[in-house]
mmCIF file with all atom_site columns, C-alpha atoms in Angstrom:
data_model
loop_
_atom_site.group_PDB
_atom_site.id
_atom_site.type_symbol
_atom_site.label_atom_id
_atom_site.label_alt_id
_atom_site.label_comp_id
_atom_site.label_asym_id
_atom_site.label_entity_id
_atom_site.label_seq_id
_atom_site.pdbx_PDB_ins_code
_atom_site.Cartn_x
_atom_site.Cartn_y
_atom_site.Cartn_z
_atom_site.occupancy
_atom_site.B_iso_or_equiv
_atom_site.pdbx_formal_charge
_atom_site.auth_seq_id
_atom_site.auth_comp_id
_atom_site.auth_asym_id
_atom_site.auth_atom_id
_atom_site.pdbx_PDB_model_num
ATOM 1   C CA . MET A 1 1   ? 84.894  133.490 99.032  1.00 0.00 ? 1   MET A CA 1
ATOM 2   C CA . ARG A 1 2   ? 86.508  131.592 102.270 1.00 0.00 ? 2   ARG A CA 1
ATOM 3   C CA . LYS A 1 3   ? 82.554  130.913 103.336 1.00 0.00 ? 3   LYS A CA 1
ATOM 4   C CA . LEU A 1 4   ? 81.947  129.450 100.021 1.00 0.00 ? 4   LEU A CA 1
ATOM 5   C CA . LEU A 1 5   ? 84.997  127.362 99.980  1.00 0.00 ? 5   LEU A CA 1
ATOM 6   C CA . PRO A 1 6   ? 86.360  126.849 103.144 1.00 0.00 ? 6   PRO A CA 1
ATOM 7   C CA . HIS A 1 7   ? 88.903  124.072 101.860 1.00 0.00 ? 7   HIS A CA 1
ATOM 8   C CA . PRO A 1 8   ? 89.782  124.822 98.117  1.00 0.00 ? 8   PRO A CA 1
ATOM 9   C CA . GLY A 1 9   ? 92.046  122.002 97.562  1.00 0.00 ? 9   GLY A CA 1
ATOM 10  C CA . LEU A 1 10  ? 89.532  119.794 98.923  1.00 0.00 ? 10  LEU A CA 1
ATOM 11  C CA . SER A 1 11  ? 87.206  120.812 96.860  1.00 0.00 ? 11  SER A CA 1
ATOM 12  C CA . VAL A 1 12  ? 89.095  120.748 93.745  1.00 0.00 ? 12  VAL A CA 1
ATOM 13  C CA . LEU A 1 13  ? 90.064  117.139 95.020  1.00 0.00 ? 13  LEU A CA 1
ATOM 14  C CA . LEU A 1 14  ? 86.628  116.116 95.515  1.00 0.00 ? 14  LEU A CA 1
ATOM 15  C CA . LEU A 1 15  ? 85.306  117.217 92.108  1.00 0.00 ? 15  LEU A CA 1
ATOM 16  C CA . VAL A 1 16  ? 88.079  115.363 90.396  1.00 0.00 ? 16  VAL A CA 1
ATOM 17  C CA . ILE A 1 17  ? 87.659  112.204 92.316  1.00 0.00 ? 17  ILE A CA 1
ATOM 18  C CA . TRP A 1 18  ? 83.912  112.689 91.651  1.00 0.00 ? 18  TRP A CA 1
ATOM 19  C CA . LEU A 1 19  ? 84.520  112.719 87.628  1.00 0.00 ? 19  LEU A CA 1
ATOM 20  C CA . LEU A 1 20  ? 87.075  109.876 88.039  1.00 0.00 ? 20  LEU A CA 1
ATOM 21  C CA . MET A 1 21  ? 84.437  107.765 89.580  1.00 0.00 ? 21  MET A CA 1
ATOM 22  C CA . VAL A 1 22  ? 81.515  108.456 87.308  1.00 0.00 ? 22  VAL A CA 1
ATOM 23  C CA . ASN A 1 23  ? 83.958  108.138 84.355  1.00 0.00 ? 23  ASN A CA 1
ATOM 24  C CA . THR A 1 24  ? 82.559  110.834 82.254  1.00 0.00 ? 24  THR A CA 1
ATOM 25  C CA . ILE A 1 25  ? 82.682  114.443 81.923  1.00 0.00 ? 25  ILE A CA 1
ATOM 26  C CA . SER A 1 26  ? 79.179  115.721 81.315  1.00 0.00 ? 26  SER A CA 1
ATOM 27  C CA . VAL A 1 27  ? 76.856  118.661 82.584  1.00 0.00 ? 27  VAL A CA 1
ATOM 28  C CA . GLY A 1 28  ? 75.228  116.222 85.012  1.00 0.00 ? 28  GLY A CA 1
ATOM 29  C CA . ALA A 1 29  ? 78.393  115.086 86.372  1.00 0.00 ? 29  ALA A CA 1
ATOM 30  C CA . LEU A 1 30  ? 79.974  118.303 86.686  1.00 0.00 ? 30  LEU A CA 1
ATOM 31  C CA . VAL A 1 31  ? 76.952  119.926 88.345  1.00 0.00 ? 31  VAL A CA 1
ATOM 32  C CA . LEU A 1 32  ? 76.644  117.287 90.821  1.00 0.00 ? 32  LEU A CA 1
ATOM 33  C CA . GLY A 1 33  ? 80.252  117.129 91.298  1.00 0.00 ? 33  GLY A CA 1
ATOM 34  C CA . SER A 1 34  ? 80.396  120.769 92.127  1.00 0.00 ? 34  SER A CA 1
ATOM 35  C CA . LEU A 1 35  ? 77.445  120.201 94.283  1.00 0.00 ? 35  LEU A CA 1
ATOM 36  C CA . PHE A 1 36  ? 79.352  117.639 96.562  1.00 0.00 ? 36  PHE A CA 1
ATOM 37  C CA . ALA A 1 37  ? 82.683  119.703 96.035  1.00 0.00 ? 37  ALA A CA 1
ATOM 38  C CA . VAL A 1 38  ? 81.154  122.775 97.749  1.00 0.00 ? 38  VAL A CA 1
ATOM 39  C CA . VAL A 1 39  ? 78.719  120.945 100.129 1.00 0.00 ? 39  VAL A CA 1
ATOM 40  C CA . LEU A 1 40  ? 81.089  118.516 101.624 1.00 0.00 ? 40  LEU A CA 1
ATOM 41  C CA . PRO A 1 41  ? 83.951  120.676 102.412 1.00 0.00 ? 41  PRO A CA 1
ATOM 42  C CA . ARG A 1 42  ? 81.525  123.246 104.140 1.00 0.00 ? 42  ARG A CA 1
ATOM 43  C CA . PHE A 1 43  ? 79.728  120.702 106.091 1.00 0.00 ? 43  PHE A CA 1
ATOM 44  C CA . THR A 1 44  ? 83.248  119.379 107.434 1.00 0.00 ? 44  THR A CA 1
ATOM 45  C CA . ALA A 1 45  ? 84.668  122.748 108.134 1.00 0.00 ? 45  ALA A CA 1
ATOM 46  C CA . PRO A 1 46  ? 84.099  123.063 112.120 1.00 0.00 ? 46  PRO A CA 1
ATOM 47  C CA . PHE A 1 47  ? 85.935  119.692 112.422 1.00 0.00 ? 47  PHE A CA 1
ATOM 48  C CA . TRP A 1 48  ? 88.840  121.090 111.035 1.00 0.00 ? 48  TRP A CA 1
ATOM 49  C CA . PRO A 1 49  ? 89.783  124.285 112.884 1.00 0.00 ? 49  PRO A CA 1
ATOM 50  C CA . ASP A 1 50  ? 93.267  124.307 112.637 1.00 0.00 ? 50  ASP A CA 1
ATOM 51  C CA . ARG A 1 51  ? 93.603  123.223 109.238 1.00 0.00 ? 51  ARG A CA 1
ATOM 52  C CA . PRO A 1 52  ? 97.382  123.836 107.868 1.00 0.00 ? 52  PRO A CA 1
ATOM 53  C CA . ALA A 1 53  ? 98.026  126.567 105.199 1.00 0.00 ? 53  ALA A CA 1
ATOM 54  C CA . VAL A 1 54  ? 98.909  124.646 102.009 1.00 0.00 ? 54  VAL A CA 1
ATOM 55  C CA . ARG A 1 55  ? 100.495 126.658 99.133  1.00 0.00 ? 55  ARG A CA 1
ATOM 56  C CA . PHE A 1 56  ? 99.061  125.474 95.862  1.00 0.00 ? 56  PHE A CA 1
ATOM 57  C CA . GLY A 1 57  ? 101.428 126.510 93.454  1.00 0.00 ? 57  GLY A CA 1
ATOM 58  C CA . ARG A 1 58  ? 104.675 125.777 91.751  1.00 0.00 ? 58  ARG A CA 1
ATOM 59  C CA . ASP A 1 59  ? 106.080 124.362 95.002  1.00 0.00 ? 59  ASP A CA 1
ATOM 60  C CA . LEU A 1 60  ? 103.571 121.518 95.272  1.00 0.00 ? 60  LEU A CA 1
ATOM 61  C CA . LEU A 1 61  ? 103.591 120.681 91.417  1.00 0.00 ? 61  LEU A CA 1
ATOM 62  C CA . VAL A 1 62  ? 107.646 120.517 91.756  1.00 0.00 ? 62  VAL A CA 1
ATOM 63  C CA . TYR A 1 63  ? 107.201 118.316 94.808  1.00 0.00 ? 63  TYR A CA 1
ATOM 64  C CA . VAL A 1 64  ? 104.670 115.924 93.168  1.00 0.00 ? 64  VAL A CA 1
ATOM 65  C CA . ALA A 1 65  ? 106.689 115.664 89.771  1.00 0.00 ? 65  ALA A CA 1
ATOM 66  C CA . ILE A 1 66  ? 109.836 114.875 92.184  1.00 0.00 ? 66  ILE A CA 1
ATOM 67  C CA . VAL A 1 67  ? 107.784 112.043 94.172  1.00 0.00 ? 67  VAL A CA 1
ATOM 68  C CA . LEU A 1 68  ? 106.406 110.433 91.098  1.00 0.00 ? 68  LEU A CA 1
ATOM 69  C CA . PHE A 1 69  ? 109.798 110.335 89.398  1.00 0.00 ? 69  PHE A CA 1
ATOM 70  C CA . ASP A 1 70  ? 111.484 108.914 92.351  1.00 0.00 ? 70  ASP A CA 1
ATOM 71  C CA . ILE A 1 71  ? 108.390 105.991 92.610  1.00 0.00 ? 71  ILE A CA 1
ATOM 72  C CA . VAL A 1 72  ? 109.530 105.124 88.745  1.00 0.00 ? 72  VAL A CA 1
ATOM 73  C CA . VAL A 1 73  ? 113.109 105.141 89.340  1.00 0.00 ? 73  VAL A CA 1
ATOM 74  C CA . ALA A 1 74  ? 112.912 103.405 92.687  1.00 0.00 ? 74  ALA A CA 1
ATOM 75  C CA . ASN A 1 75  ? 110.610 100.533 90.984  1.00 0.00 ? 75  ASN A CA 1
ATOM 76  C CA . PHE A 1 76  ? 113.892 99.696  88.899  1.00 0.00 ? 76  PHE A CA 1
ATOM 77  C CA . GLN A 1 77  ? 115.946 99.976  91.809  1.00 0.00 ? 77  GLN A CA 1
ATOM 78  C CA . VAL A 1 78  ? 114.225 97.359  93.894  1.00 0.00 ? 78  VAL A CA 1
ATOM 79  C CA . ALA A 1 79  ? 113.509 95.284  90.853  1.00 0.00 ? 79  ALA A CA 1
ATOM 80  C CA . ALA A 1 80  ? 117.457 95.071  90.498  1.00 0.00 ? 80  ALA A CA 1
ATOM 81  C CA . VAL A 1 81  ? 118.117 94.626  93.713  1.00 0.00 ? 81  VAL A CA 1
ATOM 82  C CA . ILE A 1 82  ? 115.460 91.526  94.040  1.00 0.00 ? 82  ILE A CA 1
ATOM 83  C CA . LEU A 1 83  ? 116.594 89.989  90.472  1.00 0.00 ? 83  LEU A CA 1
ATOM 84  C CA . PHE A 1 84  ? 120.835 90.443  90.598  1.00 0.00 ? 84  PHE A CA 1
ATOM 85  C CA . ARG A 1 85  ? 121.354 90.369  94.875  1.00 0.00 ? 85  ARG A CA 1
ATOM 86  C CA . ARG A 1 86  ? 121.279 87.506  96.910  1.00 0.00 ? 86  ARG A CA 1
ATOM 87  C CA . ASN A 1 87  ? 119.799 88.097  100.397 1.00 0.00 ? 87  ASN A CA 1
ATOM 88  C CA . ARG A 1 88  ? 123.201 88.306  102.029 1.00 0.00 ? 88  ARG A CA 1
ATOM 89  C CA . GLU A 1 89  ? 124.160 91.180  100.240 1.00 0.00 ? 89  GLU A CA 1
ATOM 90  C CA . LEU A 1 90  ? 121.156 93.234  101.086 1.00 0.00 ? 90  LEU A CA 1
ATOM 91  C CA . ARG A 1 91  ? 122.030 96.163  103.213 1.00 0.00 ? 91  ARG A CA 1
ATOM 92  C CA . ALA A 1 92  ? 118.933 96.811  104.978 1.00 0.00 ? 92  ALA A CA 1
ATOM 93  C CA . ARG A 1 93  ? 118.735 99.870  107.503 1.00 0.00 ? 93  ARG A CA 1
ATOM 94  C CA . TRP A 1 94  ? 116.233 101.254 109.999 1.00 0.00 ? 94  TRP A CA 1
ATOM 95  C CA . LEU A 1 95  ? 116.970 105.184 109.853 1.00 0.00 ? 95  LEU A CA 1
ATOM 96  C CA . VAL A 1 96  ? 116.024 107.591 112.227 1.00 0.00 ? 96  VAL A CA 1
ATOM 97  C CA . ILE A 1 97  ? 115.035 110.704 110.230 1.00 0.00 ? 97  ILE A CA 1
ATOM 98  C CA . PRO A 1 98  ? 114.996 114.024 112.319 1.00 0.00 ? 98  PRO A CA 1
ATOM 99  C CA . LEU A 1 99  ? 112.326 116.103 111.552 1.00 0.00 ? 99  LEU A CA 1
ATOM 100 C CA . ASP A 1 100 ? 112.045 119.976 111.095 1.00 0.00 ? 100 ASP A CA 1
ATOM 101 C CA . LEU A 1 101 ? 108.344 119.637 110.184 1.00 0.00 ? 101 LEU A CA 1
ATOM 102 C CA . HIS A 1 102 ? 105.819 120.451 112.941 1.00 0.00 ? 102 HIS A CA 1
ATOM 103 C CA . THR A 1 103 ? 102.443 120.223 111.786 1.00 0.00 ? 103 THR A CA 1
ATOM 104 C CA . PRO A 1 104 ? 101.045 116.614 111.615 1.00 0.00 ? 104 PRO A CA 1
ATOM 105 C CA . GLU A 1 105 ? 99.706  116.673 108.178 1.00 0.00 ? 105 GLU A CA 1
ATOM 106 C CA . ALA A 1 106 ? 103.118 117.654 107.044 1.00 0.00 ? 106 ALA A CA 1
ATOM 107 C CA . ILE A 1 107 ? 104.619 114.830 108.722 1.00 0.00 ? 107 ILE A CA 1
ATOM 108 C CA . THR A 1 108 ? 101.683 112.787 107.565 1.00 0.00 ? 108 THR A CA 1
ATOM 109 C CA . VAL A 1 109 ? 102.768 113.623 104.106 1.00 0.00 ? 109 VAL A CA 1
ATOM 110 C CA . LEU A 1 110 ? 106.637 112.867 104.321 1.00 0.00 ? 110 LEU A CA 1
ATOM 111 C CA . ALA A 1 111 ? 106.063 109.213 106.074 1.00 0.00 ? 111 ALA A CA 1
ATOM 112 C CA . GLY A 1 112 ? 103.345 108.809 103.062 1.00 0.00 ? 112 GLY A CA 1
ATOM 113 C CA . THR A 1 113 ? 106.050 109.640 100.452 1.00 0.00 ? 113 THR A CA 1
ATOM 114 C CA . ILE A 1 114 ? 108.383 107.873 101.997 1.00 0.00 ? 114 ILE A CA 1
ATOM 115 C CA . SER A 1 115 ? 106.206 104.461 102.127 1.00 0.00 ? 115 SER A CA 1
ATOM 116 C CA . LEU A 1 116 ? 104.801 104.877 98.464  1.00 0.00 ? 116 LEU A CA 1
ATOM 117 C CA . THR A 1 117 ? 108.609 105.041 97.271  1.00 0.00 ? 117 THR A CA 1
ATOM 118 C CA . PRO A 1 118 ? 109.637 101.343 96.505  1.00 0.00 ? 118 PRO A CA 1
ATOM 119 C CA . GLY A 1 119 ? 112.295 99.972  99.047  1.00 0.00 ? 119 GLY A CA 1
ATOM 120 C CA . THR A 1 120 ? 111.322 102.438 102.190 1.00 0.00 ? 120 THR A CA 1
ATOM 121 C CA . VAL A 1 121 ? 108.741 102.089 104.617 1.00 0.00 ? 121 VAL A CA 1
ATOM 122 C CA . SER A 1 122 ? 108.127 104.627 107.091 1.00 0.00 ? 122 SER A CA 1
ATOM 123 C CA . SER A 1 123 ? 107.320 102.655 110.981 1.00 0.00 ? 123 SER A CA 1
ATOM 124 C CA . ASP A 1 124 ? 107.012 105.224 113.437 1.00 0.00 ? 124 ASP A CA 1
ATOM 125 C CA . VAL A 1 125 ? 107.044 108.841 114.634 1.00 0.00 ? 125 VAL A CA 1
ATOM 126 C CA . SER A 1 126 ? 108.106 109.754 118.081 1.00 0.00 ? 126 SER A CA 1
ATOM 127 C CA . ALA A 1 127 ? 105.778 110.844 120.938 1.00 0.00 ? 127 ALA A CA 1
ATOM 128 C CA . ASP A 1 128 ? 106.958 114.324 120.416 1.00 0.00 ? 128 ASP A CA 1
ATOM 129 C CA . GLY A 1 129 ? 106.789 114.747 116.439 1.00 0.00 ? 129 GLY A CA 1
ATOM 130 C CA . ARG A 1 130 ? 110.597 115.361 116.137 1.00 0.00 ? 130 ARG A CA 1
ATOM 131 C CA . PHE A 1 131 ? 111.791 111.927 114.615 1.00 0.00 ? 131 PHE A CA 1
ATOM 132 C CA . LEU A 1 132 ? 110.575 109.151 111.938 1.00 0.00 ? 132 LEU A CA 1
ATOM 133 C CA . LEU A 1 133 ? 111.726 105.998 111.924 1.00 0.00 ? 133 LEU A CA 1
ATOM 134 C CA . VAL A 1 134 ? 112.316 104.608 108.548 1.00 0.00 ? 134 VAL A CA 1
ATOM 135 C CA . HIS A 1 135 ? 113.530 101.025 106.993 1.00 0.00 ? 135 HIS A CA 1
ATOM 136 C CA . ALA A 1 136 ? 115.390 100.986 103.904 1.00 0.00 ? 136 ALA A CA 1
ATOM 137 C CA . LEU A 1 137 ? 115.599 97.659  101.827 1.00 0.00 ? 137 LEU A CA 1
ATOM 138 C CA . ASP A 1 138 ? 119.489 98.787  100.484 1.00 0.00 ? 138 ASP A CA 1
ATOM 139 C CA . VAL A 1 139 ? 121.250 101.563 101.887 1.00 0.00 ? 139 VAL A CA 1
ATOM 140 C CA . ALA A 1 140 ? 124.971 101.806 101.580 1.00 0.00 ? 140 ALA A CA 1
ATOM 141 C CA . ASP A 1 141 ? 125.558 105.058 103.637 1.00 0.00 ? 141 ASP A CA 1
ATOM 142 C CA . PRO A 1 142 ? 122.397 105.747 106.377 1.00 0.00 ? 142 PRO A CA 1
ATOM 143 C CA . GLU A 1 143 ? 123.642 109.387 106.851 1.00 0.00 ? 143 GLU A CA 1
ATOM 144 C CA . ALA A 1 144 ? 123.649 110.051 103.123 1.00 0.00 ? 144 ALA A CA 1
ATOM 145 C CA . GLU A 1 145 ? 120.045 108.292 102.851 1.00 0.00 ? 145 GLU A CA 1
ATOM 146 C CA . ILE A 1 146 ? 118.950 110.670 105.716 1.00 0.00 ? 146 ILE A CA 1
ATOM 147 C CA . ALA A 1 147 ? 120.308 113.815 104.018 1.00 0.00 ? 147 ALA A CA 1
ATOM 148 C CA . ARG A 1 148 ? 118.966 112.914 100.793 1.00 0.00 ? 148 ARG A CA 1
ATOM 149 C CA . ILE A 1 149 ? 115.308 112.543 102.386 1.00 0.00 ? 149 ILE A CA 1
ATOM 150 C CA . LYS A 1 150 ? 115.645 115.625 104.447 1.00 0.00 ? 150 LYS A CA 1
ATOM 151 C CA . GLN A 1 151 ? 116.903 117.797 101.341 1.00 0.00 ? 151 GLN A CA 1
ATOM 152 C CA . ARG A 1 152 ? 114.653 116.000 98.552  1.00 0.00 ? 152 ARG A CA 1
ATOM 153 C CA . TYR A 1 153 ? 111.463 115.462 100.489 1.00 0.00 ? 153 TYR A CA 1
ATOM 154 C CA . GLU A 1 154 ? 111.146 117.432 103.559 1.00 0.00 ? 154 GLU A CA 1
ATOM 155 C CA . ALA A 1 155 ? 112.709 120.712 102.616 1.00 0.00 ? 155 ALA A CA 1
ATOM 156 C CA . ARG A 1 156 ? 110.233 120.960 99.631  1.00 0.00 ? 156 ARG A CA 1
ATOM 157 C CA . LEU A 1 157 ? 107.390 120.130 102.039 1.00 0.00 ? 157 LEU A CA 1
ATOM 158 C CA . GLN A 1 158 ? 108.363 122.560 104.373 1.00 0.00 ? 158 GLN A CA 1
ATOM 159 C CA . ARG A 1 159 ? 107.815 125.120 101.456 1.00 0.00 ? 159 ARG A CA 1
ATOM 160 C CA . VAL A 1 160 ? 104.340 123.394 100.606 1.00 0.00 ? 160 VAL A CA 1
ATOM 161 C CA . PHE A 1 161 ? 103.030 123.748 104.194 1.00 0.00 ? 161 PHE A CA 1
ATOM 162 C CA . VAL A 1 162 ? 103.483 127.077 105.677 1.00 0.00 ? 162 VAL A CA 1
#
């Protein structure tokens, strides 16, 4: 099975994206999408010799749900900051987050998650991959925000990327 589908997650993602692009679910769209979902990962497998082990299951679903919820909440928080505060009242901070994640893919997902959440932007990873530099729009307690990011995102990503 591993030979047929070397990257099962990528195969599923390719099929879903194909069906979204053609904007229909028909036999032809499913057959062609399935063909792409099988052929493309097999063709690119030699270029990913050390791919990370990802657990597709409850932990990943919980992580995605938390990120989506946080994006919605952060949109309202940033809107409130923009509408009801003056610039001099903002508490913008640079946060240096020590990383317990070790794989580049997991660090990339964490940085992407932080950047997707309104009000925060990942701007750099240290050369040794042990620290992530994040800019936050409005932070009262930088240490508490770092702890929140580590607990809410990084700890869950450690369970997803094995």
